[in-house]
Short mmCIF file of the C-alpha atoms (twelve columns), coordinates in Angstrom:
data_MODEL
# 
_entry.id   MODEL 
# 
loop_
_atom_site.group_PDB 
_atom_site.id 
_atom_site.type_symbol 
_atom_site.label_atom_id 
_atom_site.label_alt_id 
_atom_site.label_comp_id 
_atom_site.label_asym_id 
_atom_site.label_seq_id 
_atom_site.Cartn_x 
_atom_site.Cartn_y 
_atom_site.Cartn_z 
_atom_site.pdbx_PDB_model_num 
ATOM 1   C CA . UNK A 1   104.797 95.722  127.397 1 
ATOM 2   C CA . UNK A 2   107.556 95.764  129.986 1 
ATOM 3   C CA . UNK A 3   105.559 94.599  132.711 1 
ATOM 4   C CA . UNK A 4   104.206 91.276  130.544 1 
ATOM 5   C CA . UNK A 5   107.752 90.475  129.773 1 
ATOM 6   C CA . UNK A 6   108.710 90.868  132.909 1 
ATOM 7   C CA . UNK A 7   105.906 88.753  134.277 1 
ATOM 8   C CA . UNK A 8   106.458 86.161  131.708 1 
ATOM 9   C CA . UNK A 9   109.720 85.283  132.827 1 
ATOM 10  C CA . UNK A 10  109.095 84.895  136.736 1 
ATOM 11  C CA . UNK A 11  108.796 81.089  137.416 1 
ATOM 12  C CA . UNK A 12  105.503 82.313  139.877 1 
ATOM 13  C CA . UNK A 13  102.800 82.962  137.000 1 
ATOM 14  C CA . UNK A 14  101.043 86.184  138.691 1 
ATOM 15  C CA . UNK A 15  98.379  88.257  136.857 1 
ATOM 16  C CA . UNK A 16  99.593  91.296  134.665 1 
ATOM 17  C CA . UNK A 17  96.861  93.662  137.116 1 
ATOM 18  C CA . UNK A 18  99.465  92.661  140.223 1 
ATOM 19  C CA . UNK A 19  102.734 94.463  138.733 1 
ATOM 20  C CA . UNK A 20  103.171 97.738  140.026 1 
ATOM 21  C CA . UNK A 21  104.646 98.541  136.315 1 
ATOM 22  C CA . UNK A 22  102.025 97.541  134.214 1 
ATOM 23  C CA . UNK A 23  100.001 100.115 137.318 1 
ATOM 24  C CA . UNK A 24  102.652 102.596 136.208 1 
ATOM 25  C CA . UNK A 25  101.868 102.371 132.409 1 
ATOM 26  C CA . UNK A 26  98.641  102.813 132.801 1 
ATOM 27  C CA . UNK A 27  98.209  105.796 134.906 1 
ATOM 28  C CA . UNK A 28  100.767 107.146 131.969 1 
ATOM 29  C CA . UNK A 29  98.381  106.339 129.345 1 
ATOM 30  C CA . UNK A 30  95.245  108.090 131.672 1 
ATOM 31  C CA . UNK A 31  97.433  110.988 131.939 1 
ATOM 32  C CA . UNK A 32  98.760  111.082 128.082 1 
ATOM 33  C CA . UNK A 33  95.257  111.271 126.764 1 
ATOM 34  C CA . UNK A 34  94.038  113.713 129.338 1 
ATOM 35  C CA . UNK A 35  96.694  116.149 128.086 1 
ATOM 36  C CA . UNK A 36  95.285  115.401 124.807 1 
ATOM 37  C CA . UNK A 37  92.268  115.716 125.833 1 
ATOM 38  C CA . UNK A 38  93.281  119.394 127.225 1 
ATOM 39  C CA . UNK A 39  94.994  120.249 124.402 1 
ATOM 40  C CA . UNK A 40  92.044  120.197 121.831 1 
ATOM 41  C CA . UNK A 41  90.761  122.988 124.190 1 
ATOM 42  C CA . UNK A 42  93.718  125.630 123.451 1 
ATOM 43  C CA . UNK A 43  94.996  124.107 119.823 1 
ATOM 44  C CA . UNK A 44  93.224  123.895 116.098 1 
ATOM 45  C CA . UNK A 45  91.821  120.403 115.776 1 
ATOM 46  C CA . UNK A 46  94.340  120.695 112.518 1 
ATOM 47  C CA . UNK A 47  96.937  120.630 114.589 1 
ATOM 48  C CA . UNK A 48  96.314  118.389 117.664 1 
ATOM 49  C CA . UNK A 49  95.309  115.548 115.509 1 
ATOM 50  C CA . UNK A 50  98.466  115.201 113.424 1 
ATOM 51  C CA . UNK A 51  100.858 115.322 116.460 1 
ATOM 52  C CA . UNK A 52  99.326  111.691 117.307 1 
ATOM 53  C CA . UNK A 53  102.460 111.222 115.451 1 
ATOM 54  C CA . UNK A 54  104.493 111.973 118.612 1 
ATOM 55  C CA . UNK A 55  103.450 108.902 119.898 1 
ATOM 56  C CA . UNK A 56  104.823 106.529 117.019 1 
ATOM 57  C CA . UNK A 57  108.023 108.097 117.110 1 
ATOM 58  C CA . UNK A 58  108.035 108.271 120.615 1 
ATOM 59  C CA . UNK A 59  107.335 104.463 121.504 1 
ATOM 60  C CA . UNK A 60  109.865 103.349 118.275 1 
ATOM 61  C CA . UNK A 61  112.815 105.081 120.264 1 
ATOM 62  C CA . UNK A 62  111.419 104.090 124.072 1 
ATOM 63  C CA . UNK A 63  111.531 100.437 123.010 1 
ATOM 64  C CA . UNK A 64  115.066 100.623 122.733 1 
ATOM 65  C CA . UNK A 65  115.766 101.348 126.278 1 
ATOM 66  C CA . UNK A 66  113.176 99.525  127.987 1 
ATOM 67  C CA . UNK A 67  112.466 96.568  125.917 1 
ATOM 68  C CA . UNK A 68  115.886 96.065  124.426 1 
ATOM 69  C CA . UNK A 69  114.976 96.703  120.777 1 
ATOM 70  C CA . UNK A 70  117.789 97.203  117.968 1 
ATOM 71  C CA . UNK A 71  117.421 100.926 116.355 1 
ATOM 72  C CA . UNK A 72  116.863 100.781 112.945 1 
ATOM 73  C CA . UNK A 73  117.409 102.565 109.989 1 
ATOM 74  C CA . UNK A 74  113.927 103.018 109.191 1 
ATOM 75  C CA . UNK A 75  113.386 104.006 112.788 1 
ATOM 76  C CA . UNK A 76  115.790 107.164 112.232 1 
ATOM 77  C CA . UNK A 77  114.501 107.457 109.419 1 
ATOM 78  C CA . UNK A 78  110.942 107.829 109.463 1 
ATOM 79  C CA . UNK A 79  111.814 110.016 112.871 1 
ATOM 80  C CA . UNK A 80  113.561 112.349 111.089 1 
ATOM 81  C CA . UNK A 81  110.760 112.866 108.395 1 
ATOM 82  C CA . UNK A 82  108.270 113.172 111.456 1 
ATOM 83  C CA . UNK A 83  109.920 115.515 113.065 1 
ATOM 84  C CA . UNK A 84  110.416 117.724 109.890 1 
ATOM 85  C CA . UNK A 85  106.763 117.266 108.904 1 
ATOM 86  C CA . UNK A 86  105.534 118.561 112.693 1 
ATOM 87  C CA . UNK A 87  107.784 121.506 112.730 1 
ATOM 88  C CA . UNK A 88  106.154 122.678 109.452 1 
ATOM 89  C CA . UNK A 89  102.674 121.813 111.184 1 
ATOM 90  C CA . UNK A 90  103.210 123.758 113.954 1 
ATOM 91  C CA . UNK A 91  104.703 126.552 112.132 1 
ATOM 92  C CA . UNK A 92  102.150 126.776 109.685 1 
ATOM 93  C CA . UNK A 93  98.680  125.722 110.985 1 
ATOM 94  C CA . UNK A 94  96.279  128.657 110.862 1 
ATOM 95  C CA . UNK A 95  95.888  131.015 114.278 1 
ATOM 96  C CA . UNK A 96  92.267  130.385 114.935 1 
ATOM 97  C CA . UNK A 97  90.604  132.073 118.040 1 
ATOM 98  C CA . UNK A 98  90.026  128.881 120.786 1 
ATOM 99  C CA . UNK A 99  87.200  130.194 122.951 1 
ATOM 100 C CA . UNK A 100 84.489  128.308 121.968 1 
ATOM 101 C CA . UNK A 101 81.093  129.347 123.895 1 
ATOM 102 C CA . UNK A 102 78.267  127.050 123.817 1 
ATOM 103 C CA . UNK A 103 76.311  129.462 121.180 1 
ATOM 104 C CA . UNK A 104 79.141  128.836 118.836 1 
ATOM 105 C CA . UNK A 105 78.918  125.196 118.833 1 
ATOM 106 C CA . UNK A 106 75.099  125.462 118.529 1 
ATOM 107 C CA . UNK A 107 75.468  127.289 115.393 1 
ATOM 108 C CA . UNK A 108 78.275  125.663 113.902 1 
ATOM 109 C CA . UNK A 109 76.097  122.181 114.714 1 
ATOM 110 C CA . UNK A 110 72.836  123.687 112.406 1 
ATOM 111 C CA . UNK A 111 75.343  125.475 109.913 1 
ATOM 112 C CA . UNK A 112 74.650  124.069 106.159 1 
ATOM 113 C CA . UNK A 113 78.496  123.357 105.479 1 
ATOM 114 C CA . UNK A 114 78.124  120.693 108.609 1 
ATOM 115 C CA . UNK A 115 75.064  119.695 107.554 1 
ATOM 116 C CA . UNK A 116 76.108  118.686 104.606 1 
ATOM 117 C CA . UNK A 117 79.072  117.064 105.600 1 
ATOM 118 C CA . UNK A 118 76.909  114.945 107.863 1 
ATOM 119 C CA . UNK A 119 74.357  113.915 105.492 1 
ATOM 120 C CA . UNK A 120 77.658  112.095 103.352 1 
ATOM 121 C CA . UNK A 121 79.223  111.086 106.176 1 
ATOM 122 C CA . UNK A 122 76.230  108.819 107.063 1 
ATOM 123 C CA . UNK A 123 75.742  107.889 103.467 1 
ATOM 124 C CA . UNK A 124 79.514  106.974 103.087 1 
ATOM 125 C CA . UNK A 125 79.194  105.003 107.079 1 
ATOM 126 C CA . UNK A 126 76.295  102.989 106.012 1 
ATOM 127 C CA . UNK A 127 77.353  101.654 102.660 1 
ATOM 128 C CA . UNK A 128 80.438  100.176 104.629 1 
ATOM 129 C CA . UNK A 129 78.536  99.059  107.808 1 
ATOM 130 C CA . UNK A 130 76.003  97.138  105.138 1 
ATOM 131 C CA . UNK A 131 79.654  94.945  103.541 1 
ATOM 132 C CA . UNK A 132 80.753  94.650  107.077 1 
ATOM 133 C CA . UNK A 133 77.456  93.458  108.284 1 
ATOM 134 C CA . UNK A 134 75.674  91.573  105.360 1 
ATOM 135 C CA . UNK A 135 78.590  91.203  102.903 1 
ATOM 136 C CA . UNK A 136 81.023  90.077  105.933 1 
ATOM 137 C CA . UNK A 137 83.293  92.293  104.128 1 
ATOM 138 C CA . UNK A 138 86.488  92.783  106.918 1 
ATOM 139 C CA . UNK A 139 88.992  94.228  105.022 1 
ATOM 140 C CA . UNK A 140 91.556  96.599  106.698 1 
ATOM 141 C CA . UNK A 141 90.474  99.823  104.568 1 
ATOM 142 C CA . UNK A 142 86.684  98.861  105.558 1 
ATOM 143 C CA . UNK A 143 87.053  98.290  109.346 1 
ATOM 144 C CA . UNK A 144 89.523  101.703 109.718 1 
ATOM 145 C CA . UNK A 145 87.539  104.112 107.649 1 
ATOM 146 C CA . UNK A 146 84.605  103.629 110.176 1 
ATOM 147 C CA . UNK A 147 87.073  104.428 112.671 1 
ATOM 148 C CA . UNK A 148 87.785  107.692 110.554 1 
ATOM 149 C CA . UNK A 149 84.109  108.532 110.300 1 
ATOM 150 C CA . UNK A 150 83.339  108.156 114.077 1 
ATOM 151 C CA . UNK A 151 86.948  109.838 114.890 1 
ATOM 152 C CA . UNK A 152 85.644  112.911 113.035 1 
ATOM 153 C CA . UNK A 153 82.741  113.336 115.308 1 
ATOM 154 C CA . UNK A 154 84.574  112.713 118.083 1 
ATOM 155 C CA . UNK A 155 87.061  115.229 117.793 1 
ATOM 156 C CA . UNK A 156 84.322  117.710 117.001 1 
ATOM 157 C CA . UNK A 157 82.672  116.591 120.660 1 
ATOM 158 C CA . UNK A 158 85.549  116.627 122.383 1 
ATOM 159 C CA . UNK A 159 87.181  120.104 121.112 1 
ATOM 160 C CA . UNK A 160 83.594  121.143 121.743 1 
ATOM 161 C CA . UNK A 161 83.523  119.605 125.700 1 
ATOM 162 C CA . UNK A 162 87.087  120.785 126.293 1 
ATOM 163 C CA . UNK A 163 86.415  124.547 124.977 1 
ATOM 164 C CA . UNK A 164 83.629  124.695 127.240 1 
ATOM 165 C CA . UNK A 165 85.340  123.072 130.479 1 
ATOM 166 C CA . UNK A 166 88.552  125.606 129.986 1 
ATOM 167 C CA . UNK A 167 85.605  128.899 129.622 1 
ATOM 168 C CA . UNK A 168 83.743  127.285 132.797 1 
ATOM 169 C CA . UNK A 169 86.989  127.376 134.767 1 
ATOM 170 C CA . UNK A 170 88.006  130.317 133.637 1 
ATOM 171 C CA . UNK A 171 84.513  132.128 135.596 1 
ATOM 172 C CA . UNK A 172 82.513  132.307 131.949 1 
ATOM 173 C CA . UNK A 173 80.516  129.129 133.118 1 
ATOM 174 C CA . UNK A 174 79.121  127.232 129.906 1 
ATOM 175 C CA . UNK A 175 78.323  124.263 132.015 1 
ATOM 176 C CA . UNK A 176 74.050  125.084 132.303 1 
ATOM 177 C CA . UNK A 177 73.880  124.813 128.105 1 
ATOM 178 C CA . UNK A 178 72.275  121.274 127.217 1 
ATOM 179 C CA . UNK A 179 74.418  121.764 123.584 1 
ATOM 180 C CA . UNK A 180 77.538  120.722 126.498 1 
ATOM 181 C CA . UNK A 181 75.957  117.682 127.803 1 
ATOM 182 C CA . UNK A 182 74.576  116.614 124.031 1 
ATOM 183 C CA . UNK A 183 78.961  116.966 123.002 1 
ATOM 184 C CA . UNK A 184 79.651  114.572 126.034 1 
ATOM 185 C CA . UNK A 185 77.696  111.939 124.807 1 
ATOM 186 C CA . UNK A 186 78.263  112.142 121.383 1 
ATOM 187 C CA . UNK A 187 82.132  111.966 122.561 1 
ATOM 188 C CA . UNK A 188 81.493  108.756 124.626 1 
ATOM 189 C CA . UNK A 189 78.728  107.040 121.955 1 
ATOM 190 C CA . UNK A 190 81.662  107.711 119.342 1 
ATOM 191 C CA . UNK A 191 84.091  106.372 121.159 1 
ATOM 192 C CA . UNK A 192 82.427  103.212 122.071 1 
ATOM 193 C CA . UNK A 193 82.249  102.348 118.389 1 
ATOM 194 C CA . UNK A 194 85.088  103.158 117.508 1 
ATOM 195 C CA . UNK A 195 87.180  101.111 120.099 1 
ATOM 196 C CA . UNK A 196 84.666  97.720  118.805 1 
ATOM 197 C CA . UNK A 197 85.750  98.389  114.818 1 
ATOM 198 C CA . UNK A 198 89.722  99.446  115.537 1 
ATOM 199 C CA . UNK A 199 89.797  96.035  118.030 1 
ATOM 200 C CA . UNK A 200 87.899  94.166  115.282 1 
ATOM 201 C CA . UNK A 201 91.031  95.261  112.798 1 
ATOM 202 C CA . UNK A 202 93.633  94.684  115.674 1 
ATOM 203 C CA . UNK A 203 92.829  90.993  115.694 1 
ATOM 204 C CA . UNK A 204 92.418  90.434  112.116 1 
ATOM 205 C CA . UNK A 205 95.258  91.906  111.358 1 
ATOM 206 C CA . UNK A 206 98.921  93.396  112.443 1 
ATOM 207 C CA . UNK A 207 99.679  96.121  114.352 1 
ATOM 208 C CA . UNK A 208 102.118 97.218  112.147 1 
ATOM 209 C CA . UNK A 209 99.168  97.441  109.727 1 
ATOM 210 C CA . UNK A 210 96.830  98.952  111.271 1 
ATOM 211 C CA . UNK A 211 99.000  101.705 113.226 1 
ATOM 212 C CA . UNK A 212 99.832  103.955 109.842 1 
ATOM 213 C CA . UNK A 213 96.860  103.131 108.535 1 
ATOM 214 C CA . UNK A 214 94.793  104.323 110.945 1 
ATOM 215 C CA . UNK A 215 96.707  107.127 111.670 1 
ATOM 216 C CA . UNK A 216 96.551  108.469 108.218 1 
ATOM 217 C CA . UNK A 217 92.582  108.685 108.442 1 
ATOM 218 C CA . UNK A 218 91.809  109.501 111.644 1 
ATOM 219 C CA . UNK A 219 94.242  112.304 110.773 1 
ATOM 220 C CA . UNK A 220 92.586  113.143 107.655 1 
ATOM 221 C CA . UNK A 221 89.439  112.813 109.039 1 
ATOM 222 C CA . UNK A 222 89.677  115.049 111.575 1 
ATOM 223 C CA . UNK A 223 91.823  117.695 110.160 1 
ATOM 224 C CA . UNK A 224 88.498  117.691 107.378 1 
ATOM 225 C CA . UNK A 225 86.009  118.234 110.242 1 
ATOM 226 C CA . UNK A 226 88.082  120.274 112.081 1 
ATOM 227 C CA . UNK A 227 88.140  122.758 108.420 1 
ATOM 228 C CA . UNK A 228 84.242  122.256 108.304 1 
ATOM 229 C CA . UNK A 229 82.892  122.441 112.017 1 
ATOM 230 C CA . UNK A 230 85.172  125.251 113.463 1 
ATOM 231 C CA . UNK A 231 86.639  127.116 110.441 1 
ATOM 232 C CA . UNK A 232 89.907  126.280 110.895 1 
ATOM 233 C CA . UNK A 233 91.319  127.150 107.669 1 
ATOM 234 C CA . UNK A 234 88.914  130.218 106.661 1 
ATOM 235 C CA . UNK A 235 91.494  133.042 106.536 1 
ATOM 236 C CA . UNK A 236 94.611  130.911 106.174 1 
ATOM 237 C CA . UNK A 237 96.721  132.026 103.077 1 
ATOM 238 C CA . UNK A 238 97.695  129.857 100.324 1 
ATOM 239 C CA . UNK A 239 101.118 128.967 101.043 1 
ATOM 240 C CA . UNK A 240 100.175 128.378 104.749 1 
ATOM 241 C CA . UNK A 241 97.851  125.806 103.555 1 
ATOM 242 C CA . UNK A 242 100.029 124.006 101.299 1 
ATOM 243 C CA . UNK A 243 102.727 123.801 103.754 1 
ATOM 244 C CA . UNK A 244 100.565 122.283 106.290 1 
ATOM 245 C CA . UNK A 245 99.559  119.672 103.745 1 
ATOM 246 C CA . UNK A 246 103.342 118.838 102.919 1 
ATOM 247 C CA . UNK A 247 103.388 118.697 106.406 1 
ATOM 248 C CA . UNK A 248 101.112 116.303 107.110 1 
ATOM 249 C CA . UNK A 249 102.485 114.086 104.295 1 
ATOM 250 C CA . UNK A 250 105.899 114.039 105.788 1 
ATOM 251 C CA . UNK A 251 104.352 112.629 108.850 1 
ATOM 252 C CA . UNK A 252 102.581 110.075 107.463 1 
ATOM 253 C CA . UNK A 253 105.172 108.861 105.238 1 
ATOM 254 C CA . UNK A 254 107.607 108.659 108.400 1 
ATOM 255 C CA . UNK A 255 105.163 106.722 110.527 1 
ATOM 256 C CA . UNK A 256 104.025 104.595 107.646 1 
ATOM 257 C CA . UNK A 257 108.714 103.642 107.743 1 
ATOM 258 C CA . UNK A 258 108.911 103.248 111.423 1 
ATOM 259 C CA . UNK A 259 105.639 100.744 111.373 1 
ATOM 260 C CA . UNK A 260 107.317 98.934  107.754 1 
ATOM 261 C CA . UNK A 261 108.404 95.719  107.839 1 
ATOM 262 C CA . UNK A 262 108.259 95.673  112.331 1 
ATOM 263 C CA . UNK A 263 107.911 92.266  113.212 1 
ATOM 264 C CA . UNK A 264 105.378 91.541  115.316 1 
ATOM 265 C CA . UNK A 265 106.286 90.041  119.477 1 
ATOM 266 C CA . UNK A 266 104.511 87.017  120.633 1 
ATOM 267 C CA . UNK A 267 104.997 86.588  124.547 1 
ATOM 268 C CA . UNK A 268 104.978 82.601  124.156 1 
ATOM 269 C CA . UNK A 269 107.186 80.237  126.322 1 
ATOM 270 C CA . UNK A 270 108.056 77.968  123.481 1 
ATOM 271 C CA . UNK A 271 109.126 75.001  125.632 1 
ATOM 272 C CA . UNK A 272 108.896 73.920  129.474 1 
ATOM 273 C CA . UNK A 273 111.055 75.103  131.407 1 
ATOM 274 C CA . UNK A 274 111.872 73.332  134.395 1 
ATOM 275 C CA . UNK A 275 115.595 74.733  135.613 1 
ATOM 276 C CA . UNK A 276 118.009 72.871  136.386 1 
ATOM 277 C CA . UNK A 277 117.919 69.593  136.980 1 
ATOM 278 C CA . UNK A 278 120.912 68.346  140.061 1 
ATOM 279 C CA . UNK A 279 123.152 65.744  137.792 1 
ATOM 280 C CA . UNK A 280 121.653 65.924  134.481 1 
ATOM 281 C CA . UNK A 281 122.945 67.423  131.571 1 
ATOM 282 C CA . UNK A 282 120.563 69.527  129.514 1 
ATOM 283 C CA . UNK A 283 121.264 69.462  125.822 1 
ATOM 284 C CA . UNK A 284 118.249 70.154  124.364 1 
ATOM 285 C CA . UNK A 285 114.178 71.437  125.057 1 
ATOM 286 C CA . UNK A 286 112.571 69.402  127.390 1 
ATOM 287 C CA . UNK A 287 109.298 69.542  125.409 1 
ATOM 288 C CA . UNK A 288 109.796 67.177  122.002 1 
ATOM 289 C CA . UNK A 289 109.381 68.575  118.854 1 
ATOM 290 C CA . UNK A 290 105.722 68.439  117.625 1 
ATOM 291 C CA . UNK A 291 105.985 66.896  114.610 1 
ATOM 292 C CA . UNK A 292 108.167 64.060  115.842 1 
ATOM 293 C CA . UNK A 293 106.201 60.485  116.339 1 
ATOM 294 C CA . UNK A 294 107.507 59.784  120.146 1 
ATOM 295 C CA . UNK A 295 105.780 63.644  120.771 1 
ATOM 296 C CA . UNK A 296 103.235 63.306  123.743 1 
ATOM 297 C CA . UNK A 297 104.962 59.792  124.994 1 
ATOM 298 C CA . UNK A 298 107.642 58.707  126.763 1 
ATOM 299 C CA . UNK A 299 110.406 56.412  125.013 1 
ATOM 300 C CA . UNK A 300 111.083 53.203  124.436 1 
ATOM 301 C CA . UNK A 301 113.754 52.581  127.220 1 
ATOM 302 C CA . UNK A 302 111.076 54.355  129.866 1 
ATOM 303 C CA . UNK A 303 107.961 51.824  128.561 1 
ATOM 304 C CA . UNK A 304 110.772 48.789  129.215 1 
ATOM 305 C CA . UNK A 305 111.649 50.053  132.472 1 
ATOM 306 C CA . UNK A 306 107.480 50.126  133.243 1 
ATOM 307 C CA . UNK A 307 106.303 46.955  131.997 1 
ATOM 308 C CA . UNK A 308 109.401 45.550  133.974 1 
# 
């Protein structure tokens, strides 16, 4: 974001790919979501998932130093609640054992709590794929909860390809199963689909829309697949579960403030701007107003000057 506004202001137009910052900001990204990546290998899908959050929070306080944003109220805020609601995640989400060998995933794949789970999540993903694709039904709620439903398999493949990649390095090689290759292209077939239906809601509608909403049910979504796949939650006690709940809903309710009411940056020149001119006085845009009747022609004085 930096690196466009940057680039918007030179008087040399150059292409966003030649800024060494926008370079910088993506090899950030790469490296964010391979730590993610990593992280559903050591962590409860129950827990990685809601710590998205981090991001939110993160980028609402960033902006201030870097694109010159005013800190709001909300922005503290919904931090604060965000904070609160991960400590009580991380305190409170069940200890799970991690290693996951590729046996494990091939019976948790044919287990009839999965299987189940499938068969509705299919049920539930057609209904809405037939309003998006005969109704032409876009709403928000329609486009995201596809996202959901392909986040929750992802998650599963990923935790699943991660598991296996830390066992492999770790000299218990899991690499020969075919269950291991099957995960990595569930994970990338997911993935694909999801990235059409979330940029199909990004340009129908505001970021500040679709941010907390999707982040509510992708986290949802995968902290229920996560509890169905892999178990998380089998021995967990009472308490620990409700806690991890109120957890989650503190989160959500401070990402759903920071993203309130954000209004939304357009990186448009609104006039021409062609610096200074050497003994002219500039009092005004040098671009007429649009809605004027001289807009798009010169003026009266300049036409008598021509024809003369």
């Amino acid at each position: 974001k930096c690196a466009h506004r940057r680039l918007v202001c030179q008087a040399e137009q150059k292409p966003y790919y030649t800024s060494k910052l926008w370079w910088c900001g993506i090899a950030l990204l790469g490296l964010g979501e391979v730590g993610n990546f990593t992280a559903y290998g050591f962590a409860p899908i129950a827990l990685v998932a809601p710590l998205g959050c981090v991001s939110v929070i993160g980028s609402a306080f960033i902006s201030v130093f870097f694109l010159k944003k005013t800190m709001r109220t909300a922005d503290i805020l919904g931090g604060t609640l965000t904070i609160t609601g991960i400590y009580l995640l991380v305190t409170f989400t069940p200890s799970v054992p991690q290693e996951l060998t590729a046996r494990q995933v091939q019976n948790y794949l044919v287990s009839w709590p999965f299987l189940v789970y499938s068969i509705l999540e299919i049920i539930i993903f057609c209904i809405l794929l037939y309003f998006y694709k005969r109704k032409a039904v876009k709403h928000i709620v329609v486009l995201l909860m596809m996202v959901a439903l392909l986040a929750s398999l992802t998650v599963i493949a990923v935790k699943a390809v991660s598991s296996m990649i830390a066992l492999s390095v770790k000299g218990k090689m899991q690499l020969t199963y075919s269950i291991f290759y099957m995960m990595i292209v569930l994970m990338a077939a997911s993935c694909a689909f999801q990235i059409k239906f979330l940029n199909q809601a990004v340009h129908l509608y505001e970021a500040t829309a679709v941010v907390p909403i999707n982040f509510v049910f992708f986290t949802t979504s995968a902290t229920i697949s996560g509890v169905i796949f892999y178990r998380e939650f089998q021995s967990a006690a009472l308490l620990s579960v409700f806690m991890f709940l109120f957890g989650c809903l503190l989160s959500f309710l401070g990402v759903i403030i920071i993203a309130r009411n954000k209004k939304e940056e357009h990186l448009q020149i609104p006039f021409i701007d062609c610096g200074h001119i050497p003994g002219q006085k500039l009092t005004g845009k040098i671009q007429p107003d649009s809605h004027s009747s001289c807009y798009g022609t010169q003026n009266k004085e300049d036409d008598s000057v021509k024809r003369q």
